[in-house]
Amino acid sequence: MLILQAMIQNRIICAEISHVSTPISVREKVALNKDRSQNALIELKKKLPEVYILSTCNRTAIYAYTNNNRPLKDFFSRFGYLNQYINLYDDTALSVKNLMKTAAGIESQAIGEHQILGQIKTSFDWSREMKTMGPYLNEMVQKAVHTGKRVRNETNIGRSNISIASIGYEVLRKQIDKLEDKT
C-alpha cells in the first residue's frame, strides 16, 4: 500500500537555473552540451522514472516525473552551492507552465526569440535517444513545442527576428557613428 501511495504522488517537477535570477558566470558552469546532457540524463535516469533536460546559454532546466526533488538538487550541487539560484517548481501545473512559457518565448532574455523552440526539440531528441522519456514528459514536451508554434503563429510575439545579438547590434548602431567601418 505504501509503494502504491508513493507512485500516486509522482508529479512533474522542475529545477531550473536561468537568466532571471542567476549571473552568467554561474549559468556558464551548469550549461550542458550534448555529451554532458546525455551523461546527466543517464545518471539521473537511475534515480528518476522520467527525466528531460533543457540546457541553453540562458537556462539549465531539469524536468522529472517523480515524487522526489532531491536528485535534481543534488545534480546542481556538483557545480557548487547554488541553492540561492535554483527555481524549484515542485508541482505539475507550475512545471508545465514554466516549460510552456519558455517554449512561447516569454521566459527568454529577448522576449519572443526563436531559438528556444529548436533547443527544446533538440533536447527532446537527446532525451528520447537516451531513453529517459516516459509518457508524462513526452506529452509535456510535445505540447510545449505545439504551444510555442501556436503562440508565434497567432500572436505578435514572433513577428520580428529577435535575438540578443540583434538587440546588441541595434544598441551599438545607435550609439556608434558609422558602425559599418568598425571591426
PDB file of N, CA, C and O in Angstrom, residues 110 162-176 179:
ATOM      1  N   ALA A 110      15.451  37.851 -24.610  1.00  0.00           N
ATOM      2  CA  ALA A 110      14.852  38.630 -25.692  1.00  0.00           C
ATOM      3  C   ALA A 110      13.473  38.008 -25.927  1.00  0.00           C
ATOM      4  O   ALA A 110      13.355  36.953 -26.543  1.00  0.00           O
ATOM      5  N   ILE A 162      14.005  38.434 -33.480  1.00  0.00           N
ATOM      6  CA  ILE A 162      14.672  38.959 -32.292  1.00  0.00           C
ATOM      7  C   ILE A 162      15.647  37.948 -31.728  1.00  0.00           C
ATOM      8  O   ILE A 162      15.357  36.779 -31.641  1.00  0.00           O
ATOM      9  N   SER A 163      16.810  38.460 -31.337  1.00  0.00           N
ATOM     10  CA  SER A 163      17.784  37.670 -30.599  1.00  0.00           C
ATOM     11  C   SER A 163      18.601  38.659 -29.774  1.00  0.00           C
ATOM     12  O   SER A 163      18.563  39.872 -30.016  1.00  0.00           O
ATOM     13  N   ILE A 164      19.363  38.144 -28.820  1.00  0.00           N
ATOM     14  CA  ILE A 164      20.227  39.024 -28.034  1.00  0.00           C
ATOM     15  C   ILE A 164      21.226  39.710 -28.952  1.00  0.00           C
ATOM     16  O   ILE A 164      21.508  40.896 -28.811  1.00  0.00           O
ATOM     17  N   ALA A 165      21.750  38.982 -29.937  1.00  0.00           N
ATOM     18  CA  ALA A 165      22.719  39.562 -30.876  1.00  0.00           C
ATOM     19  C   ALA A 165      22.097  40.716 -31.668  1.00  0.00           C
ATOM     20  O   ALA A 165      22.721  41.769 -31.844  1.00  0.00           O
ATOM     21  N   SER A 166      20.863  40.532 -32.155  1.00  0.00           N
ATOM     22  CA  SER A 166      20.233  41.597 -32.941  1.00  0.00           C
ATOM     23  C   SER A 166      19.924  42.818 -32.073  1.00  0.00           C
ATOM     24  O   SER A 166      20.053  43.951 -32.527  1.00  0.00           O
ATOM     25  N   ILE A 167      19.549  42.590 -30.835  1.00  0.00           N
ATOM     26  CA  ILE A 167      19.304  43.716 -29.916  1.00  0.00           C
ATOM     27  C   ILE A 167      20.614  44.454 -29.653  1.00  0.00           C
ATOM     28  O   ILE A 167      20.674  45.681 -29.681  1.00  0.00           O
ATOM     29  N   GLY A 168      21.689  43.697 -29.406  1.00  0.00           N
ATOM     30  CA  GLY A 168      23.003  44.307 -29.177  1.00  0.00           C
ATOM     31  C   GLY A 168      23.454  45.132 -30.368  1.00  0.00           C
ATOM     32  O   GLY A 168      23.980  46.243 -30.212  1.00  0.00           O
ATOM     33  N   TYR A 169      23.245  44.609 -31.566  1.00  0.00           N
ATOM     34  CA  TYR A 169      23.615  45.326 -32.780  1.00  0.00           C
ATOM     35  C   TYR A 169      22.854  46.645 -32.875  1.00  0.00           C
ATOM     36  O   TYR A 169      23.438  47.694 -33.184  1.00  0.00           O
ATOM     37  N   GLU A 170      21.562  46.611 -32.600  1.00  0.00           N
ATOM     38  CA  GLU A 170      20.751  47.832 -32.686  1.00  0.00           C
ATOM     39  C   GLU A 170      21.215  48.875 -31.673  1.00  0.00           C
ATOM     40  O   GLU A 170      21.271  50.066 -31.993  1.00  0.00           O
ATOM     41  N   VAL A 171      21.555  48.446 -30.478  1.00  0.00           N
ATOM     42  CA  VAL A 171      22.055  49.382 -29.459  1.00  0.00           C
ATOM     43  C   VAL A 171      23.363  50.000 -29.928  1.00  0.00           C
ATOM     44  O   VAL A 171      23.552  51.221 -29.860  1.00  0.00           O
ATOM     45  N   LEU A 172      24.269  49.161 -30.421  1.00  0.00           N
ATOM     46  CA  LEU A 172      25.554  49.674 -30.911  1.00  0.00           C
ATOM     47  C   LEU A 172      25.364  50.603 -32.105  1.00  0.00           C
ATOM     48  O   LEU A 172      26.032  51.643 -32.209  1.00  0.00           O
ATOM     49  N   ARG A 173      24.492  50.236 -33.004  1.00  0.00           N
ATOM     50  CA  ARG A 173      24.251  51.043 -34.208  1.00  0.00           C
ATOM     51  C   ARG A 173      23.796  52.444 -33.827  1.00  0.00           C
ATOM     52  O   ARG A 173      24.192  53.436 -34.444  1.00  0.00           O
ATOM     53  N   LYS A 174      23.004  52.542 -32.783  1.00  0.00           N
ATOM     54  CA  LYS A 174      22.511  53.856 -32.348  1.00  0.00           C
ATOM     55  C   LYS A 174      23.561  54.642 -31.578  1.00  0.00           C
ATOM     56  O   LYS A 174      23.523  55.859 -31.540  1.00  0.00           O
ATOM     57  N   GLN A 175      24.497  53.951 -30.947  1.00  0.00           N
ATOM     58  CA  GLN A 175      25.499  54.603 -30.104  1.00  0.00           C
ATOM     59  C   GLN A 175      26.778  54.990 -30.841  1.00  0.00           C
ATOM     60  O   GLN A 175      27.483  55.896 -30.431  1.00  0.00           O
ATOM     61  N   ILE A 176      27.087  54.275 -31.915  1.00  0.00           N
ATOM     62  CA  ILE A 176      28.365  54.483 -32.599  1.00  0.00           C
ATOM     63  C   ILE A 176      28.105  54.966 -34.024  1.00  0.00           C
ATOM     64  O   ILE A 176      27.396  54.332 -34.788  1.00  0.00           O
ATOM     65  N   LEU A 179      29.015  52.603 -37.892  1.00  0.00           N
ATOM     66  CA  LEU A 179      29.280  51.255 -37.392  1.00  0.00           C
ATOM     67  C   LEU A 179      29.810  50.334 -38.497  1.00  0.00           C
ATOM     68  O   LEU A 179      30.582  49.423 -38.253  1.00  0.00           O
TER      69      LEU A 179
END
